[in-house]
């Protein structure tokens, strides 16, 4: 089935590349404006929507989930945690699968399998079944972020790889936004099960678009030997690289701060002096559109002036935006949120793309490790922000978030200035 849907993409080992290596022959990558380039951009954009729409869609319907299943807020939030835990667990194994069977085949299999579980979850009757289904859904979703950056780095002209990485991240941000915005109103009208099912159906259509658009790999040949044989070596090689560790620190700290910002800003807006209803505060996710825009702009800018200035500048913008939300004036809070969101996604698009480009060994594993640190940061600091919020309110949460951003900026300036910073 997988071979059929991918039309044999990535499926033929090269006789001189038995271990799963770059295909050689001096393949320069699809140049900007070419048919292959446009197909990769479209395919990865759709892949971002297909995976992240269903990953986060229950977040907008958590109150309805709690009421329907007779559980509290903390337990209902496991709908998100179970899926992101599955994603974190899956990224490294999926990188090995991609080395063995090919990038496109692995991503197509991951998307199709994830949407199957996404379509099934709303019909499961008991909480433990639902959470198990969400974990497995996340496990398969992990195959896309684990492989996407390696795929585009190998298939696109290096001068434009940062730009395409930005477009992929834009697709992930738009997917997360779409899932939340659709699920909220539908859950109010027809219940959370109908809402989650509808988003999964949209994700299935986007996955079909990915399968139709993704071109066959020319910059990588899957290995005929067991991909697991050298997995530890490839992981260790990346974990010994100061450049990679500094990039992983970007994902860990910035994603942790970003999730904490959205988790606890809602509490700030529903409390005095704002006292907004939850139905209104849910609209803050529209700020994700700023991330959709900044992801593509950051990638294009990095191609011109280098990755480090854009990464450090975007992280600084994120910290500044969070600081602005301290002002007790709603327009200022919303403006700060938009600026912070744009800064975060700009930094993330540069750091994630740089990870694949800088890898000396195990490019897929390098990207998978970035995603592992990224989602660990989401889980740990997204939760820890609540401790600071309970201790000192929004100023306490802001202090933690800004501190994380400063760690990211300091690490980038101290370590990454020794790396090649230009996107080419």
mmCIF file of N, CA and C in Angstrom, residues 1 43-44 64 70 73 83 106 115-116 120-121 129 142 145 152 174 184 201 224 229 261 279 321 331-332 369 393 407:
data_model
loop_
_atom_site.group_PDB
_atom_site.id
_atom_site.type_symbol
_atom_site.label_atom_id
_atom_site.label_comp_id
_atom_site.label_asym_id
_atom_site.label_seq_id
_atom_site.Cartn_x
_atom_site.Cartn_y
_atom_site.Cartn_z
ATOM 1 N N UNK A 1 0.825 -1.207 0.000
ATOM 2 C CA UNK A 1 0.000 0.000 0.000
ATOM 3 C C UNK A 1 0.856 1.253 0.000
ATOM 4 N N UNK A 43 3.947 20.228 -0.946
ATOM 5 C CA UNK A 43 3.783 18.975 -0.206
ATOM 6 C C UNK A 43 4.077 19.164 1.281
ATOM 7 N N UNK A 44 5.169 19.843 1.609
ATOM 8 C CA UNK A 44 5.515 20.021 3.017
ATOM 9 C C UNK A 44 4.555 20.974 3.712
ATOM 10 N N UNK A 64 -15.635 20.968 26.735
ATOM 11 C CA UNK A 64 -16.677 20.031 26.292
ATOM 12 C C UNK A 64 -16.263 18.585 26.534
ATOM 13 N N UNK A 70 -17.047 13.478 31.998
ATOM 14 C CA UNK A 70 -17.151 13.639 33.463
ATOM 15 C C UNK A 70 -15.770 13.605 34.124
ATOM 16 N N UNK A 73 -10.469 19.391 34.515
ATOM 17 C CA UNK A 73 -9.676 20.093 33.507
ATOM 18 C C UNK A 73 -8.306 19.450 33.317
ATOM 19 N N UNK A 83 -0.934 12.898 23.073
ATOM 20 C CA UNK A 83 -0.500 12.964 21.675
ATOM 21 C C UNK A 83 0.913 13.518 21.551
ATOM 22 N N UNK A 106 8.223 7.060 4.161
ATOM 23 C CA UNK A 106 8.026 7.088 5.615
ATOM 24 C C UNK A 106 7.043 8.186 6.016
ATOM 25 N N UNK A 115 -3.856 9.795 10.504
ATOM 26 C CA UNK A 115 -5.241 10.199 10.232
ATOM 27 C C UNK A 115 -6.217 9.054 10.481
ATOM 28 N N UNK A 116 -5.769 7.821 10.287
ATOM 29 C CA UNK A 116 -6.632 6.674 10.617
ATOM 30 C C UNK A 116 -6.986 6.701 12.101
ATOM 31 N N UNK A 120 -10.595 7.619 14.134
ATOM 32 C CA UNK A 120 -11.171 6.609 15.022
ATOM 33 C C UNK A 120 -11.380 7.121 16.442
ATOM 34 N N UNK A 121 -10.506 8.025 16.922
ATOM 35 C CA UNK A 121 -10.547 8.469 18.322
ATOM 36 C C UNK A 121 -11.913 8.974 18.760
ATOM 37 N N UNK A 129 -9.249 4.350 26.352
ATOM 38 C CA UNK A 129 -9.165 4.037 24.929
ATOM 39 C C UNK A 129 -8.844 5.296 24.120
ATOM 40 N N UNK A 142 4.623 11.945 14.653
ATOM 41 C CA UNK A 142 6.044 12.211 14.830
ATOM 42 C C UNK A 142 6.882 11.891 13.612
ATOM 43 N N UNK A 145 7.548 15.611 11.403
ATOM 44 C CA UNK A 145 8.618 16.523 11.815
ATOM 45 C C UNK A 145 9.973 15.842 11.943
ATOM 46 N N UNK A 152 13.793 18.076 2.906
ATOM 47 C CA UNK A 152 13.924 19.313 2.132
ATOM 48 C C UNK A 152 15.389 19.735 1.988
ATOM 49 N N UNK A 174 -0.065 27.099 10.643
ATOM 50 C CA UNK A 174 -1.416 27.233 10.100
ATOM 51 C C UNK A 174 -2.246 26.005 10.431
ATOM 52 N N UNK A 184 -13.294 24.515 17.972
ATOM 53 C CA UNK A 184 -14.026 25.260 18.986
ATOM 54 C C UNK A 184 -15.491 25.475 18.651
ATOM 55 N N UNK A 201 -10.719 14.643 9.360
ATOM 56 C CA UNK A 201 -11.099 14.487 7.959
ATOM 57 C C UNK A 201 -10.364 15.498 7.078
ATOM 58 N N UNK A 224 19.903 -0.590 2.142
ATOM 59 C CA UNK A 224 19.457 -1.987 2.106
ATOM 60 C C UNK A 224 19.786 -2.715 3.404
ATOM 61 N N UNK A 229 21.314 -0.319 12.709
ATOM 62 C CA UNK A 229 22.681 -0.720 13.021
ATOM 63 C C UNK A 229 23.544 0.460 13.437
ATOM 64 N N UNK A 261 3.485 30.723 27.489
ATOM 65 C CA UNK A 261 2.801 31.988 27.207
ATOM 66 C C UNK A 261 1.341 31.754 26.849
ATOM 67 N N UNK A 279 -14.920 32.344 25.545
ATOM 68 C CA UNK A 279 -15.211 32.318 24.117
ATOM 69 C C UNK A 279 -14.448 33.391 23.360
ATOM 70 N N UNK A 321 8.124 40.873 22.909
ATOM 71 C CA UNK A 321 6.672 40.758 22.824
ATOM 72 C C UNK A 321 6.060 40.251 24.118
ATOM 73 N N UNK A 331 -5.182 46.258 24.166
ATOM 74 C CA UNK A 331 -4.497 46.365 22.875
ATOM 75 C C UNK A 331 -2.995 46.094 22.983
ATOM 76 N N UNK A 332 -2.378 46.520 24.082
ATOM 77 C CA UNK A 332 -0.944 46.270 24.259
ATOM 78 C C UNK A 332 -0.677 44.781 24.458
ATOM 79 N N UNK A 369 16.300 14.731 16.832
ATOM 80 C CA UNK A 369 16.737 15.187 18.152
ATOM 81 C C UNK A 369 16.253 16.609 18.421
ATOM 82 N N UNK A 393 1.729 35.348 39.683
ATOM 83 C CA UNK A 393 0.828 35.784 38.633
ATOM 84 C C UNK A 393 1.512 35.874 37.281
ATOM 85 N N UNK A 407 18.366 32.748 27.628
ATOM 86 C CA UNK A 407 19.260 31.588 27.549
ATOM 87 C C UNK A 407 19.451 31.177 26.089
#
